[in-house]
mmCIF file with all atom_site columns, C-alpha atoms in Angstrom:
data_model
loop_
_atom_site.group_PDB
_atom_site.id
_atom_site.type_symbol
_atom_site.label_atom_id
_atom_site.label_alt_id
_atom_site.label_comp_id
_atom_site.label_asym_id
_atom_site.label_entity_id
_atom_site.label_seq_id
_atom_site.pdbx_PDB_ins_code
_atom_site.Cartn_x
_atom_site.Cartn_y
_atom_site.Cartn_z
_atom_site.occupancy
_atom_site.B_iso_or_equiv
_atom_site.pdbx_formal_charge
_atom_site.auth_seq_id
_atom_site.auth_comp_id
_atom_site.auth_asym_id
_atom_site.auth_atom_id
_atom_site.pdbx_PDB_model_num
ATOM 1   C CA . MET A 1 1   ? 107.713 112.861 98.615  1.00 0.00 ? 249 MET A CA 1
ATOM 2   C CA . LEU A 1 2   ? 104.847 110.826 96.976  1.00 0.00 ? 250 LEU A CA 1
ATOM 3   C CA . LEU A 1 3   ? 103.241 110.303 100.356 1.00 0.00 ? 251 LEU A CA 1
ATOM 4   C CA . ALA A 1 4   ? 103.595 113.936 101.298 1.00 0.00 ? 252 ALA A CA 1
ATOM 5   C CA . GLY A 1 5   ? 102.113 115.056 98.022  1.00 0.00 ? 253 GLY A CA 1
ATOM 6   C CA . SER A 1 6   ? 99.075  112.776 98.144  1.00 0.00 ? 254 SER A CA 1
ATOM 7   C CA . ASP A 1 7   ? 98.373  113.335 101.806 1.00 0.00 ? 255 ASP A CA 1
ATOM 8   C CA . THR A 1 8   ? 98.564  117.153 101.684 1.00 0.00 ? 256 THR A CA 1
ATOM 9   C CA . SER A 1 9   ? 96.374  117.279 98.598  1.00 0.00 ? 257 SER A CA 1
ATOM 10  C CA . ALA A 1 10  ? 93.701  115.062 100.229 1.00 0.00 ? 258 ALA A CA 1
ATOM 11  C CA . VAL A 1 11  ? 93.863  117.139 103.390 1.00 0.00 ? 259 VAL A CA 1
ATOM 12  C CA . THR A 1 12  ? 93.422  120.336 101.400 1.00 0.00 ? 260 THR A CA 1
ATOM 13  C CA . LEU A 1 13  ? 90.442  118.950 99.423  1.00 0.00 ? 261 LEU A CA 1
ATOM 14  C CA . GLU A 1 14  ? 88.688  117.903 102.714 1.00 0.00 ? 262 GLU A CA 1
ATOM 15  C CA . TRP A 1 15  ? 89.179  121.407 104.175 1.00 0.00 ? 263 TRP A CA 1
ATOM 16  C CA . ALA A 1 16  ? 87.964  122.977 100.889 1.00 0.00 ? 264 ALA A CA 1
ATOM 17  C CA . MET A 1 17  ? 84.783  120.971 100.807 1.00 0.00 ? 265 MET A CA 1
ATOM 18  C CA . ALA A 1 18  ? 84.117  121.545 104.531 1.00 0.00 ? 266 ALA A CA 1
ATOM 19  C CA . ASN A 1 19  ? 84.397  125.251 103.906 1.00 0.00 ? 267 ASN A CA 1
ATOM 20  C CA . LEU A 1 20  ? 82.101  125.154 100.869 1.00 0.00 ? 268 LEU A CA 1
ATOM 21  C CA . LEU A 1 21  ? 79.422  123.166 102.803 1.00 0.00 ? 269 LEU A CA 1
ATOM 22  C CA . ASN A 1 22  ? 79.493  125.892 105.509 1.00 0.00 ? 270 ASN A CA 1
ATOM 23  C CA . HIS A 1 23  ? 79.218  128.574 102.895 1.00 0.00 ? 271 HIS A CA 1
ATOM 24  C CA . PRO A 1 24  ? 76.694  127.350 100.400 1.00 0.00 ? 272 PRO A CA 1
ATOM 25  C CA . ASP A 1 25  ? 76.597  130.776 98.687  1.00 0.00 ? 273 ASP A CA 1
ATOM 26  C CA . ILE A 1 26  ? 80.290  130.338 97.774  1.00 0.00 ? 274 ILE A CA 1
ATOM 27  C CA . LEU A 1 27  ? 79.582  126.788 96.552  1.00 0.00 ? 275 LEU A CA 1
ATOM 28  C CA . VAL A 1 28  ? 76.746  128.117 94.314  1.00 0.00 ? 276 VAL A CA 1
ATOM 29  C CA . LYS A 1 29  ? 79.088  130.770 92.866  1.00 0.00 ? 277 LYS A CA 1
ATOM 30  C CA . ALA A 1 30  ? 81.756  128.139 92.108  1.00 0.00 ? 278 ALA A CA 1
ATOM 31  C CA . ARG A 1 31  ? 79.224  125.897 90.363  1.00 0.00 ? 279 ARG A CA 1
ATOM 32  C CA . GLU A 1 32  ? 77.964  128.779 88.268  1.00 0.00 ? 280 GLU A CA 1
ATOM 33  C CA . GLU A 1 33  ? 81.429  129.571 87.153  1.00 0.00 ? 281 GLU A CA 1
ATOM 34  C CA . LEU A 1 34  ? 82.008  126.012 86.119  1.00 0.00 ? 282 LEU A CA 1
ATOM 35  C CA . ASP A 1 35  ? 78.644  125.828 84.335  1.00 0.00 ? 283 ASP A CA 1
ATOM 36  C CA . LYS A 1 36  ? 79.422  129.031 82.480  1.00 0.00 ? 284 LYS A CA 1
ATOM 37  C CA . GLN A 1 37  ? 83.044  128.243 81.511  1.00 0.00 ? 285 GLN A CA 1
ATOM 38  C CA . ILE A 1 38  ? 82.762  124.474 80.906  1.00 0.00 ? 286 ILE A CA 1
ATOM 39  C CA . GLY A 1 39  ? 78.968  123.812 80.394  1.00 0.00 ? 287 GLY A CA 1
ATOM 40  C CA . GLU A 1 40  ? 77.453  120.336 80.448  1.00 0.00 ? 288 GLU A CA 1
ATOM 41  C CA . GLU A 1 41  ? 78.812  118.972 77.170  1.00 0.00 ? 289 GLU A CA 1
ATOM 42  C CA . ARG A 1 42  ? 82.167  117.943 78.723  1.00 0.00 ? 290 ARG A CA 1
ATOM 43  C CA . LEU A 1 43  ? 83.923  117.424 81.959  1.00 0.00 ? 291 LEU A CA 1
ATOM 44  C CA . VAL A 1 44  ? 86.342  119.876 83.500  1.00 0.00 ? 292 VAL A CA 1
ATOM 45  C CA . ASP A 1 45  ? 89.860  119.282 82.502  1.00 0.00 ? 293 ASP A CA 1
ATOM 46  C CA . GLU A 1 46  ? 93.258  120.220 84.106  1.00 0.00 ? 294 GLU A CA 1
ATOM 47  C CA . ALA A 1 47  ? 93.782  122.809 81.384  1.00 0.00 ? 295 ALA A CA 1
ATOM 48  C CA . ASP A 1 48  ? 90.506  124.620 82.374  1.00 0.00 ? 296 ASP A CA 1
ATOM 49  C CA . ILE A 1 49  ? 91.776  125.563 85.814  1.00 0.00 ? 297 ILE A CA 1
ATOM 50  C CA . SER A 1 50  ? 93.502  128.689 84.638  1.00 0.00 ? 298 SER A CA 1
ATOM 51  C CA . ASN A 1 51  ? 90.119  129.908 83.281  1.00 0.00 ? 299 ASN A CA 1
ATOM 52  C CA . LEU A 1 52  ? 88.368  129.353 86.661  1.00 0.00 ? 300 LEU A CA 1
ATOM 53  C CA . PRO A 1 53  ? 89.546  132.201 88.838  1.00 0.00 ? 301 PRO A CA 1
ATOM 54  C CA . TYR A 1 54  ? 86.960  131.821 91.560  1.00 0.00 ? 302 TYR A CA 1
ATOM 55  C CA . LEU A 1 55  ? 87.738  128.124 91.911  1.00 0.00 ? 303 LEU A CA 1
ATOM 56  C CA . ARG A 1 56  ? 91.458  129.044 92.279  1.00 0.00 ? 304 ARG A CA 1
ATOM 57  C CA . ASN A 1 57  ? 90.480  131.671 94.862  1.00 0.00 ? 305 ASN A CA 1
ATOM 58  C CA . ILE A 1 58  ? 88.646  129.101 96.866  1.00 0.00 ? 306 ILE A CA 1
ATOM 59  C CA . ILE A 1 59  ? 91.688  126.951 96.931  1.00 0.00 ? 307 ILE A CA 1
ATOM 60  C CA . SER A 1 60  ? 93.913  129.946 97.878  1.00 0.00 ? 308 SER A CA 1
ATOM 61  C CA . GLU A 1 61  ? 91.565  130.774 100.807 1.00 0.00 ? 309 GLU A CA 1
ATOM 62  C CA . THR A 1 62  ? 91.572  127.240 101.900 1.00 0.00 ? 310 THR A CA 1
ATOM 63  C CA . LEU A 1 63  ? 95.391  127.069 101.938 1.00 0.00 ? 311 LEU A CA 1
ATOM 64  C CA . ARG A 1 64  ? 95.384  130.358 103.870 1.00 0.00 ? 312 ARG A CA 1
ATOM 65  C CA . LEU A 1 65  ? 93.198  129.260 106.677 1.00 0.00 ? 313 LEU A CA 1
ATOM 66  C CA . TYR A 1 66  ? 94.028  125.573 106.744 1.00 0.00 ? 314 TYR A CA 1
ATOM 67  C CA . PRO A 1 67  ? 97.477  125.016 105.264 1.00 0.00 ? 315 PRO A CA 1
ATOM 68  C CA . ALA A 1 68  ? 98.231  121.312 105.025 1.00 0.00 ? 316 ALA A CA 1
ATOM 69  C CA . ALA A 1 69  ? 101.719 121.938 106.432 1.00 0.00 ? 317 ALA A CA 1
ATOM 70  C CA . PRO A 1 70  ? 101.203 124.706 108.997 1.00 0.00 ? 318 PRO A CA 1
ATOM 71  C CA . LEU A 1 71  ? 104.914 124.737 109.911 1.00 0.00 ? 319 LEU A CA 1
ATOM 72  C CA . LEU A 1 72  ? 107.146 125.092 106.889 1.00 0.00 ? 320 LEU A CA 1
ATOM 73  C CA . VAL A 1 73  ? 110.315 123.135 106.266 1.00 0.00 ? 321 VAL A CA 1
ATOM 74  C CA . PRO A 1 74  ? 112.924 124.134 108.883 1.00 0.00 ? 322 PRO A CA 1
ATOM 75  C CA . HIS A 1 75  ? 115.794 126.535 107.871 1.00 0.00 ? 323 HIS A CA 1
ATOM 76  C CA . VAL A 1 76  ? 119.037 127.213 109.662 1.00 0.00 ? 324 VAL A CA 1
ATOM 77  C CA . SER A 1 77  ? 120.507 130.807 109.992 1.00 0.00 ? 325 SER A CA 1
ATOM 78  C CA . SER A 1 78  ? 123.853 130.922 108.200 1.00 0.00 ? 326 SER A CA 1
ATOM 79  C CA . GLU A 1 79  ? 124.983 133.855 110.305 1.00 0.00 ? 327 GLU A CA 1
ATOM 80  C CA . ASP A 1 80  ? 123.899 135.930 113.384 1.00 0.00 ? 328 ASP A CA 1
ATOM 81  C CA . CYS A 1 81  ? 120.884 137.988 112.546 1.00 0.00 ? 329 CYS A CA 1
ATOM 82  C CA . VAL A 1 82  ? 117.851 139.767 114.043 1.00 0.00 ? 330 VAL A CA 1
ATOM 83  C CA . VAL A 1 83  ? 114.313 138.772 113.079 1.00 0.00 ? 331 VAL A CA 1
ATOM 84  C CA . GLY A 1 84  ? 111.369 140.613 114.447 1.00 0.00 ? 332 GLY A CA 1
ATOM 85  C CA . GLY A 1 85  ? 113.501 142.057 117.272 1.00 0.00 ? 333 GLY A CA 1
ATOM 86  C CA . TYR A 1 86  ? 114.870 138.712 118.320 1.00 0.00 ? 334 TYR A CA 1
ATOM 87  C CA . HIS A 1 87  ? 118.575 137.937 118.093 1.00 0.00 ? 335 HIS A CA 1
ATOM 88  C CA . LEU A 1 88  ? 119.289 134.605 116.405 1.00 0.00 ? 336 LEU A CA 1
ATOM 89  C CA . PRO A 1 89  ? 122.785 133.132 116.642 1.00 0.00 ? 337 PRO A CA 1
ATOM 90  C CA . ARG A 1 90  ? 124.377 131.410 113.695 1.00 0.00 ? 338 ARG A CA 1
ATOM 91  C CA . ASP A 1 91  ? 123.183 127.753 113.158 1.00 0.00 ? 339 ASP A CA 1
ATOM 92  C CA . THR A 1 92  ? 119.788 128.397 114.827 1.00 0.00 ? 340 THR A CA 1
ATOM 93  C CA . MET A 1 93  ? 116.950 126.284 113.486 1.00 0.00 ? 341 MET A CA 1
ATOM 94  C CA . LEU A 1 94  ? 114.100 128.453 112.288 1.00 0.00 ? 342 LEU A CA 1
ATOM 95  C CA . LEU A 1 95  ? 110.500 127.392 111.796 1.00 0.00 ? 343 LEU A CA 1
ATOM 96  C CA . VAL A 1 96  ? 108.002 129.616 109.813 1.00 0.00 ? 344 VAL A CA 1
ATOM 97  C CA . ASN A 1 97  ? 104.475 129.322 111.211 1.00 0.00 ? 345 ASN A CA 1
ATOM 98  C CA . ALA A 1 98  ? 102.389 129.738 108.038 1.00 0.00 ? 346 ALA A CA 1
ATOM 99  C CA . TRP A 1 99  ? 99.200  129.116 109.994 1.00 0.00 ? 347 TRP A CA 1
ATOM 100 C CA . ALA A 1 100 ? 99.748  132.172 112.219 1.00 0.00 ? 348 ALA A CA 1
ATOM 101 C CA . ILE A 1 101 ? 100.954 134.387 109.409 1.00 0.00 ? 349 ILE A CA 1
ATOM 102 C CA . HIS A 1 102 ? 97.845  133.560 107.343 1.00 0.00 ? 350 HIS A CA 1
ATOM 103 C CA . ARG A 1 103 ? 95.548  134.619 110.290 1.00 0.00 ? 351 ARG A CA 1
ATOM 104 C CA . ASP A 1 104 ? 97.444  137.756 111.272 1.00 0.00 ? 352 ASP A CA 1
ATOM 105 C CA . PRO A 1 105 ? 94.893  140.671 111.401 1.00 0.00 ? 353 PRO A CA 1
ATOM 106 C CA . ASN A 1 106 ? 97.590  143.115 110.620 1.00 0.00 ? 354 ASN A CA 1
ATOM 107 C CA . LEU A 1 107 ? 98.179  141.421 107.210 1.00 0.00 ? 355 LEU A CA 1
ATOM 108 C CA . TRP A 1 108 ? 94.787  140.374 105.871 1.00 0.00 ? 356 TRP A CA 1
ATOM 109 C CA . THR A 1 109 ? 92.042  142.704 104.693 1.00 0.00 ? 357 THR A CA 1
ATOM 110 C CA . ILE A 1 110 ? 89.386  142.513 101.961 1.00 0.00 ? 358 ILE A CA 1
ATOM 111 C CA . PRO A 1 111 ? 89.289  145.183 99.234  1.00 0.00 ? 359 PRO A CA 1
ATOM 112 C CA . ASP A 1 112 ? 85.473  145.177 99.140  1.00 0.00 ? 360 ASP A CA 1
ATOM 113 C CA . PRO A 1 113 ? 84.165  147.312 102.016 1.00 0.00 ? 361 PRO A CA 1
ATOM 114 C CA . ASN A 1 114 ? 80.809  145.524 101.939 1.00 0.00 ? 362 ASN A CA 1
ATOM 115 C CA . LEU A 1 115 ? 82.462  142.246 103.031 1.00 0.00 ? 363 LEU A CA 1
ATOM 116 C CA . CYS A 1 116 ? 83.658  141.325 106.558 1.00 0.00 ? 364 CYS A CA 1
ATOM 117 C CA . ASP A 1 117 ? 87.420  141.760 106.815 1.00 0.00 ? 365 ASP A CA 1
ATOM 118 C CA . ASP A 1 118 ? 87.852  139.321 109.707 1.00 0.00 ? 366 ASP A CA 1
ATOM 119 C CA . PRO A 1 119 ? 91.017  137.387 108.803 1.00 0.00 ? 367 PRO A CA 1
ATOM 120 C CA . LEU A 1 120 ? 89.429  134.283 110.204 1.00 0.00 ? 368 LEU A CA 1
ATOM 121 C CA . SER A 1 121 ? 86.503  134.434 107.803 1.00 0.00 ? 369 SER A CA 1
ATOM 122 C CA . PHE A 1 122 ? 86.431  132.346 104.648 1.00 0.00 ? 370 PHE A CA 1
ATOM 123 C CA . ARG A 1 123 ? 86.344  134.798 101.748 1.00 0.00 ? 371 ARG A CA 1
ATOM 124 C CA . PRO A 1 124 ? 87.668  133.867 98.330  1.00 0.00 ? 372 PRO A CA 1
ATOM 125 C CA . GLU A 1 125 ? 86.957  137.396 97.168  1.00 0.00 ? 373 GLU A CA 1
ATOM 126 C CA . ARG A 1 126 ? 90.208  138.542 98.948  1.00 0.00 ? 374 ARG A CA 1
ATOM 127 C CA . TYR A 1 127 ? 92.112  137.579 95.780  1.00 0.00 ? 375 TYR A CA 1
ATOM 128 C CA . GLU A 1 128 ? 89.954  139.338 93.149  1.00 0.00 ? 376 GLU A CA 1
ATOM 129 C CA . ASN A 1 129 ? 91.014  142.312 91.123  1.00 0.00 ? 377 ASN A CA 1
ATOM 130 C CA . GLY A 1 130 ? 94.645  141.375 91.203  1.00 0.00 ? 378 GLY A CA 1
ATOM 131 C CA . GLY A 1 131 ? 94.991  142.338 94.893  1.00 0.00 ? 379 GLY A CA 1
ATOM 132 C CA . LYS A 1 132 ? 98.249  142.013 96.891  1.00 0.00 ? 380 LYS A CA 1
ATOM 133 C CA . GLU A 1 133 ? 96.722  139.372 99.137  1.00 0.00 ? 381 GLU A CA 1
ATOM 134 C CA . SER A 1 134 ? 97.953  136.431 97.005  1.00 0.00 ? 382 SER A CA 1
ATOM 135 C CA . TYR A 1 135 ? 101.555 137.525 97.542  1.00 0.00 ? 383 TYR A CA 1
ATOM 136 C CA . LYS A 1 136 ? 101.097 137.001 101.327 1.00 0.00 ? 384 LYS A CA 1
ATOM 137 C CA . LEU A 1 137 ? 100.269 133.307 100.865 1.00 0.00 ? 385 LEU A CA 1
ATOM 138 C CA . ILE A 1 138 ? 103.111 131.002 101.763 1.00 0.00 ? 386 ILE A CA 1
ATOM 139 C CA . PRO A 1 139 ? 101.600 127.516 102.104 1.00 0.00 ? 387 PRO A CA 1
ATOM 140 C CA . PHE A 1 140 ? 104.390 126.151 100.027 1.00 0.00 ? 388 PHE A CA 1
ATOM 141 C CA . GLY A 1 141 ? 107.154 128.309 101.398 1.00 0.00 ? 389 GLY A CA 1
ATOM 142 C CA . LEU A 1 142 ? 109.216 130.840 99.378  1.00 0.00 ? 390 LEU A CA 1
ATOM 143 C CA . GLY A 1 143 ? 112.489 131.096 97.499  1.00 0.00 ? 391 GLY A CA 1
ATOM 144 C CA . ARG A 1 144 ? 114.854 128.369 96.371  1.00 0.00 ? 392 ARG A CA 1
ATOM 145 C CA . ARG A 1 145 ? 113.647 125.952 99.058  1.00 0.00 ? 393 ARG A CA 1
ATOM 146 C CA . SER A 1 146 ? 109.988 126.216 98.511  1.00 0.00 ? 394 SER A CA 1
ATOM 147 C CA . CYS A 1 147 ? 107.897 123.077 97.952  1.00 0.00 ? 395 CYS A CA 1
ATOM 148 C CA . PRO A 1 148 ? 108.871 121.524 94.554  1.00 0.00 ? 396 PRO A CA 1
ATOM 149 C CA . GLY A 1 149 ? 105.381 120.060 94.181  1.00 0.00 ? 397 GLY A CA 1
ATOM 150 C CA . ALA A 1 150 ? 103.503 123.284 94.574  1.00 0.00 ? 398 ALA A CA 1
ATOM 151 C CA . GLY A 1 151 ? 102.344 123.529 90.985  1.00 0.00 ? 399 GLY A CA 1
ATOM 152 C CA . LEU A 1 152 ? 101.361 119.841 90.827  1.00 0.00 ? 400 LEU A CA 1
ATOM 153 C CA . ALA A 1 153 ? 99.389  120.141 94.052  1.00 0.00 ? 401 ALA A CA 1
ATOM 154 C CA . GLN A 1 154 ? 97.502  123.127 92.940  1.00 0.00 ? 402 GLN A CA 1
ATOM 155 C CA . ARG A 1 155 ? 96.607  121.404 89.721  1.00 0.00 ? 403 ARG A CA 1
ATOM 156 C CA . VAL A 1 156 ? 95.509  118.213 91.364  1.00 0.00 ? 404 VAL A CA 1
ATOM 157 C CA . VAL A 1 157 ? 93.451  119.993 94.003  1.00 0.00 ? 405 VAL A CA 1
ATOM 158 C CA . GLY A 1 158 ? 91.900  122.383 91.404  1.00 0.00 ? 406 GLY A CA 1
ATOM 159 C CA . PHE A 1 159 ? 90.986  119.561 88.905  1.00 0.00 ? 407 PHE A CA 1
ATOM 160 C CA . THR A 1 160 ? 89.549  117.338 91.590  1.00 0.00 ? 408 THR A CA 1
ATOM 161 C CA . LEU A 1 161 ? 87.605  120.044 93.456  1.00 0.00 ? 409 LEU A CA 1
ATOM 162 C CA . GLY A 1 162 ? 86.312  121.279 90.116  1.00 0.00 ? 410 GLY A CA 1
ATOM 163 C CA . THR A 1 163 ? 85.125  117.809 89.178  1.00 0.00 ? 411 THR A CA 1
ATOM 164 C CA . LEU A 1 164 ? 83.342  117.317 92.605  1.00 0.00 ? 412 LEU A CA 1
ATOM 165 C CA . ILE A 1 165 ? 81.482  120.601 92.149  1.00 0.00 ? 413 ILE A CA 1
ATOM 166 C CA . GLN A 1 166 ? 80.625  120.063 88.498  1.00 0.00 ? 414 GLN A CA 1
ATOM 167 C CA . CYS A 1 167 ? 79.328  116.573 88.960  1.00 0.00 ? 415 CYS A CA 1
ATOM 168 C CA . PHE A 1 168 ? 77.473  116.648 92.283  1.00 0.00 ? 416 PHE A CA 1
ATOM 169 C CA . GLU A 1 169 ? 75.149  118.746 94.416  1.00 0.00 ? 417 GLU A CA 1
ATOM 170 C CA . TRP A 1 170 ? 76.561  118.862 97.944  1.00 0.00 ? 418 TRP A CA 1
ATOM 171 C CA . GLU A 1 171 ? 74.771  119.243 101.249 1.00 0.00 ? 419 GLU A CA 1
ATOM 172 C CA . ARG A 1 172 ? 75.721  118.913 104.939 1.00 0.00 ? 420 ARG A CA 1
ATOM 173 C CA . SER A 1 173 ? 74.706  115.599 106.565 1.00 0.00 ? 421 SER A CA 1
ATOM 174 C CA . SER A 1 174 ? 72.899  117.568 109.271 1.00 0.00 ? 422 SER A CA 1
ATOM 175 C CA . GLU A 1 175 ? 71.588  121.006 109.877 1.00 0.00 ? 423 GLU A CA 1
ATOM 176 C CA . GLU A 1 176 ? 74.628  121.809 112.061 1.00 0.00 ? 424 GLU A CA 1
ATOM 177 C CA . GLU A 1 177 ? 77.692  123.453 110.446 1.00 0.00 ? 425 GLU A CA 1
ATOM 178 C CA . VAL A 1 178 ? 80.590  121.223 109.675 1.00 0.00 ? 426 VAL A CA 1
ATOM 179 C CA . ASP A 1 179 ? 83.013  121.117 112.587 1.00 0.00 ? 427 ASP A CA 1
ATOM 180 C CA . MET A 1 180 ? 86.206  122.996 111.620 1.00 0.00 ? 428 MET A CA 1
ATOM 181 C CA . ASN A 1 181 ? 88.425  121.928 114.545 1.00 0.00 ? 429 ASN A CA 1
ATOM 182 C CA . GLU A 1 182 ? 91.941  120.868 113.579 1.00 0.00 ? 430 GLU A CA 1
ATOM 183 C CA . GLY A 1 183 ? 93.354  117.472 114.358 1.00 0.00 ? 431 GLY A CA 1
ATOM 184 C CA . LYS A 1 184 ? 96.950  116.482 115.143 1.00 0.00 ? 432 LYS A CA 1
ATOM 185 C CA . GLY A 1 185 ? 99.608  115.345 112.706 1.00 0.00 ? 433 GLY A CA 1
ATOM 186 C CA . ILE A 1 186 ? 102.535 116.485 110.479 1.00 0.00 ? 434 ILE A CA 1
ATOM 187 C CA . THR A 1 187 ? 99.924  117.639 108.092 1.00 0.00 ? 435 THR A CA 1
ATOM 188 C CA . MET A 1 188 ? 96.890  119.353 109.533 1.00 0.00 ? 436 MET A CA 1
ATOM 189 C CA . PRO A 1 189 ? 93.767  117.118 109.198 1.00 0.00 ? 437 PRO A CA 1
ATOM 190 C CA . LYS A 1 190 ? 90.264  117.810 110.409 1.00 0.00 ? 438 LYS A CA 1
ATOM 191 C CA . GLU A 1 191 ? 89.660  116.605 113.943 1.00 0.00 ? 439 GLU A CA 1
ATOM 192 C CA . LYS A 1 192 ? 86.469  114.914 112.731 1.00 0.00 ? 440 LYS A CA 1
ATOM 193 C CA . PRO A 1 193 ? 86.459  113.466 109.209 1.00 0.00 ? 441 PRO A CA 1
ATOM 194 C CA . LEU A 1 194 ? 84.132  115.179 106.777 1.00 0.00 ? 442 LEU A CA 1
ATOM 195 C CA . GLU A 1 195 ? 80.688  113.579 106.118 1.00 0.00 ? 443 GLU A CA 1
ATOM 196 C CA . ALA A 1 196 ? 78.440  115.048 103.416 1.00 0.00 ? 444 ALA A CA 1
ATOM 197 C CA . ILE A 1 197 ? 75.586  114.150 101.165 1.00 0.00 ? 445 ILE A CA 1
ATOM 198 C CA . CYS A 1 198 ? 76.207  114.316 97.385  1.00 0.00 ? 446 CYS A CA 1
ATOM 199 C CA . ILE A 1 199 ? 73.550  114.039 94.684  1.00 0.00 ? 447 ILE A CA 1
ATOM 200 C CA . SER A 1 200 ? 74.643  113.471 91.063  1.00 0.00 ? 448 SER A CA 1
ATOM 201 C CA . ARG A 1 201 ? 73.901  116.207 88.555  1.00 0.00 ? 449 ARG A CA 1
ATOM 202 C CA . PRO A 1 202 ? 72.766  115.333 85.016  1.00 0.00 ? 450 PRO A CA 1
ATOM 203 C CA . ILE A 1 203 ? 76.232  115.558 83.646  1.00 0.00 ? 451 ILE A CA 1
ATOM 204 C CA . VAL A 1 204 ? 77.119  112.436 85.674  1.00 0.00 ? 452 VAL A CA 1
ATOM 205 C CA . ASN A 1 205 ? 74.459  110.345 83.891  1.00 0.00 ? 453 ASN A CA 1
ATOM 206 C CA . LYS A 1 206 ? 75.697  111.750 80.556  1.00 0.00 ? 454 LYS A CA 1
ATOM 207 C CA . PHE A 1 207 ? 79.236  110.681 80.905  1.00 0.00 ? 455 PHE A CA 1
ATOM 208 C CA . PHE A 1 208 ? 79.127  107.807 83.289  1.00 0.00 ? 456 PHE A CA 1
ATOM 209 C CA . SER A 1 209 ? 75.987  105.947 82.404  1.00 0.00 ? 457 SER A CA 1
ATOM 210 C CA . LEU A 1 210 ? 76.385  102.123 82.728  1.00 0.00 ? 458 LEU A CA 1
ATOM 211 C CA . ARG A 1 211 ? 73.808  101.460 80.033  1.00 0.00 ? 459 ARG A CA 1
#
């Protein structure tokens, strides 16, 4: 459980940073939110995450497009049933493909007509204004057998991502966009590990000066 929790959080952070590097306008908006809500007199804390809706939306959109566990925990049908027109005998093992559901064009739209509604586009704005989109997210499963570490994972990722954005300016290591191809594994890593350039912001010198 500890290994799964740390690995999935690390994978999600890498995907989130990769998306932000490919969408610098979103990165700027996230930094502005942190500067407005937290300022430069203290570092972001876990308790601040609830007051950073755009940061949470970035995490939700990352989990939508790049769920760390694209296939959810297997279930077994307790009786004969029909799902999506398919007859499933009792004791059939069922796998939910969260990756495919999260990219289904019949499910995902953006409430703002000025934004692209391509379900493959990275748009944290999907979850603004209390839209129904957040209820379609199932990166942690649903019901009694959903991931017990969902809350912890969201706090860890939110706190870490917020700290990275608050403390550093980020740039791609080359003019080319970050490669977003997926690798192989139980969790879904990037095919090519993320490489980026970070430059410390003044808040780093204020709180981590060695003098």
